[in-house]
Coordinates of C-alpha atoms and ligand atoms in Angstrom, one line a residue:
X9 CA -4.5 3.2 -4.7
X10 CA -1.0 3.4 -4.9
X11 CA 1.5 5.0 -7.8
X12 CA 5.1 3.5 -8.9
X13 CA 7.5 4.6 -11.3
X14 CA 8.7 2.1 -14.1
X15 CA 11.7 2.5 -16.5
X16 CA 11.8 0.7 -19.8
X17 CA 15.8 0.7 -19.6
X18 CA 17.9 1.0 -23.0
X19 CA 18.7 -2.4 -23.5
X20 CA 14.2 -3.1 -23.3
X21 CA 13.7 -0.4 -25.9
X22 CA 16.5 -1.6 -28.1
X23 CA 15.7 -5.4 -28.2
X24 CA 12.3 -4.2 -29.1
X25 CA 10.1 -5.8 -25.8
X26 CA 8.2 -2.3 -25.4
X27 CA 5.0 -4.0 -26.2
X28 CA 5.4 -7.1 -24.3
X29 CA 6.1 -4.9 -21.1
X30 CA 3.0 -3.0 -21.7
X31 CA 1.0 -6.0 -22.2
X32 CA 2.6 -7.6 -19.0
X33 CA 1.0 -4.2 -17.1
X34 CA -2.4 -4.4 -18.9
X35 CA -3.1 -8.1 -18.1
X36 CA -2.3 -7.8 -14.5
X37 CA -4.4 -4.9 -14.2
X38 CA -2.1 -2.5 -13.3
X39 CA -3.2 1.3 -14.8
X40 CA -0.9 3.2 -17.3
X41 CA -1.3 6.8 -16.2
X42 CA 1.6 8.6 -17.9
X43 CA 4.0 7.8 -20.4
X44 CA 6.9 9.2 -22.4
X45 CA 10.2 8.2 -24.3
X46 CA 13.3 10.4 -23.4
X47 CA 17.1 9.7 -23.7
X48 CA 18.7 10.9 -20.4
X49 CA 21.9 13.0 -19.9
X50 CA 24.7 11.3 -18.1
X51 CA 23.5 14.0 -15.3
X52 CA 20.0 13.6 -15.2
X53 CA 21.1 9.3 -14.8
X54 CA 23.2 10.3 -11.8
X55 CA 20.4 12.6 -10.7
X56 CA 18.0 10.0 -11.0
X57 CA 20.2 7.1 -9.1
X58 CA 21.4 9.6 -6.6
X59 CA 20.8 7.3 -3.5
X60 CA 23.6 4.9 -5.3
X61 CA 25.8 7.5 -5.7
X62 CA 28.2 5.7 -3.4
X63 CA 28.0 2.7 -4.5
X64 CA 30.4 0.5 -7.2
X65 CA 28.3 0.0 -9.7
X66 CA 27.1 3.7 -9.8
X67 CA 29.0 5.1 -12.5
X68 CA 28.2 1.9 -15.1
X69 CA 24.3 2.2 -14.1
X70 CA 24.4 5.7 -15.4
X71 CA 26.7 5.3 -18.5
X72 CA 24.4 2.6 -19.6
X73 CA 21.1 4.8 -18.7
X74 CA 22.0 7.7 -20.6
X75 CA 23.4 4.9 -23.5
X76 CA 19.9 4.9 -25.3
X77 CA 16.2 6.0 -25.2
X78 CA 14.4 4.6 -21.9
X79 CA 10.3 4.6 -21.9
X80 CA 9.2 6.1 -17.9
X81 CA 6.0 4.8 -17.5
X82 CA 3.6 5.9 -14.0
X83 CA 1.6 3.4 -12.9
X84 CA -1.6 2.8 -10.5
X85 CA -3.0 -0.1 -8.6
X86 CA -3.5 -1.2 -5.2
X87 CA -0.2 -2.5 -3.6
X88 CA 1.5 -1.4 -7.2
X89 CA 4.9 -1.1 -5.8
X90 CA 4.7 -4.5 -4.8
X91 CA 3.2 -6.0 -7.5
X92 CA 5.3 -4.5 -10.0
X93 CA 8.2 -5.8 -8.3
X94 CA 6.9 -9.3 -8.5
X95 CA 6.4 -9.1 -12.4
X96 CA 10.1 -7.4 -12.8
X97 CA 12.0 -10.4 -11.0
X98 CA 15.3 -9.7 -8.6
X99 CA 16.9 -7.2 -9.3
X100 CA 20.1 -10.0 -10.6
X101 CA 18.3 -11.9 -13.4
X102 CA 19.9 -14.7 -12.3
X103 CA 17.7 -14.8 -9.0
X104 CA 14.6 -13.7 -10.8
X105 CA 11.7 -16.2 -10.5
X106 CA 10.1 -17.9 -13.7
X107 CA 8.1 -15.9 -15.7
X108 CA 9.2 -12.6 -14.8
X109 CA 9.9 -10.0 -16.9
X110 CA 13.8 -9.8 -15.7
X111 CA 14.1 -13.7 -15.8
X112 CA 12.8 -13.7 -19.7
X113 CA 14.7 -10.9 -20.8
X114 CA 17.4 -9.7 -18.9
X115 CA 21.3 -10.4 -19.8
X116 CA 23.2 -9.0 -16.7
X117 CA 22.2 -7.6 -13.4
X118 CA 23.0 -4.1 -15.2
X119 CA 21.1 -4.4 -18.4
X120 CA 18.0 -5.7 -16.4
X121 CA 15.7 -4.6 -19.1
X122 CA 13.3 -2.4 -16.7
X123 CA 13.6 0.0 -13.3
X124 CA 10.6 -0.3 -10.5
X125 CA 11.1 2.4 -7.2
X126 CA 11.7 0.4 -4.5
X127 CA 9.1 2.4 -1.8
X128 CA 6.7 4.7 -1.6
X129 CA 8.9 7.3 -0.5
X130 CA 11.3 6.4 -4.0
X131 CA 8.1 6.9 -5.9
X132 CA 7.0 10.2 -5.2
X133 CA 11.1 11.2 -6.2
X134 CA 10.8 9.3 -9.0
X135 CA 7.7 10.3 -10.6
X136 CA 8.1 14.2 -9.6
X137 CA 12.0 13.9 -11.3
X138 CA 10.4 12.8 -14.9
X139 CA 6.8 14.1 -15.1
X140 CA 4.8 17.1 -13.8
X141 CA 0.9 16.6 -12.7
X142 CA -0.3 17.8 -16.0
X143 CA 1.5 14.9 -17.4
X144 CA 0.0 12.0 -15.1
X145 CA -3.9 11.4 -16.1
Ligands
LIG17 P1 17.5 -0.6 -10.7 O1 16.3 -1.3 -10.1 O2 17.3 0.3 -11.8 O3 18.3 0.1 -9.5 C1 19.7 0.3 -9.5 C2 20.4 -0.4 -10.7 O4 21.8 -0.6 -10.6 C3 19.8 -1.8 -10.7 O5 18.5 -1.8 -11.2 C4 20.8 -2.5 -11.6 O6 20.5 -2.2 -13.0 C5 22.1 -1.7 -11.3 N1 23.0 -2.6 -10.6 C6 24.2 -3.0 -11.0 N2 24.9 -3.7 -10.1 C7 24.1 -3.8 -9.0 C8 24.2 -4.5 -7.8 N3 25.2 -5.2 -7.5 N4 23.1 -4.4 -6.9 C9 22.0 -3.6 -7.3 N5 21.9 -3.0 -8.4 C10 22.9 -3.1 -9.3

């Protein structure tokens, strides 16, 4: 069993595709084993994204994070990381395969509707920086 951490990003919560997310999770038989709403600081964002911190697109990614309220969602199955990639889409929508979540929804390669850590190694950061192990069932 493996863990990921995935980010319902502003512009998902706002156009109101909470649900369909979830029931994209559920029907692939992926496990929802925490889950909270929260509206992030502009520091907690460039806490969170810390690895981009060098990057261009760094300071937009974390204006638009801490724009709105974001749902962080942990979730379990075997190969998770992986697989949850595969129902996001590329990380650009415009290279996102048919049927995925980002290729449906998403309107730029910044407002790409959700967030999915990228190893295990992201993960374990990324779970530990929004939930504690009371919170994960
Ligand atoms: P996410 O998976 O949350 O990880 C970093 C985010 O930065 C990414 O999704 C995009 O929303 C955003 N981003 C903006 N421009 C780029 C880019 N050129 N390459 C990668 N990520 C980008």
């Amino acid at each position: 069993m493996e863990r990921t951490l995935s980010i319902i990003k502003p512009d998902g919560v706002g156009r109101g595709i909470i649900g369909e997310i979830i029931k994209r999770l559920e029907s692939s038989n992926i496990k929802i084993i925490a889950i909270k709403m929260l509206k992030m600081t502009k520091k907690q964002a460039q806490g969170f994204y810390a690895v981009h911190k060098e990057r261009p697109f760094f300071d937009n990614v974390t204006d638009f994070m801490a724009s709105g309220p974001v749902v962080v969602i942990v979730l379990e199955a075997e190969n998770v990381i992986t697989k949850y990639r595969k129902l996001m889409g590329a990380t650009n929508y415009k290279e996102a395969e048919e049927g995925t979540i980002r290729k449906d929804f998403a309107t730029d390669i910044e407002k790409n509707i959700v967030h999915g850590s990228d190893s295990q190694e992201s993960a374990s950061f990324e779970i530990s920086y929004f939930f504690n192990s009371f919170e994960i069932v």
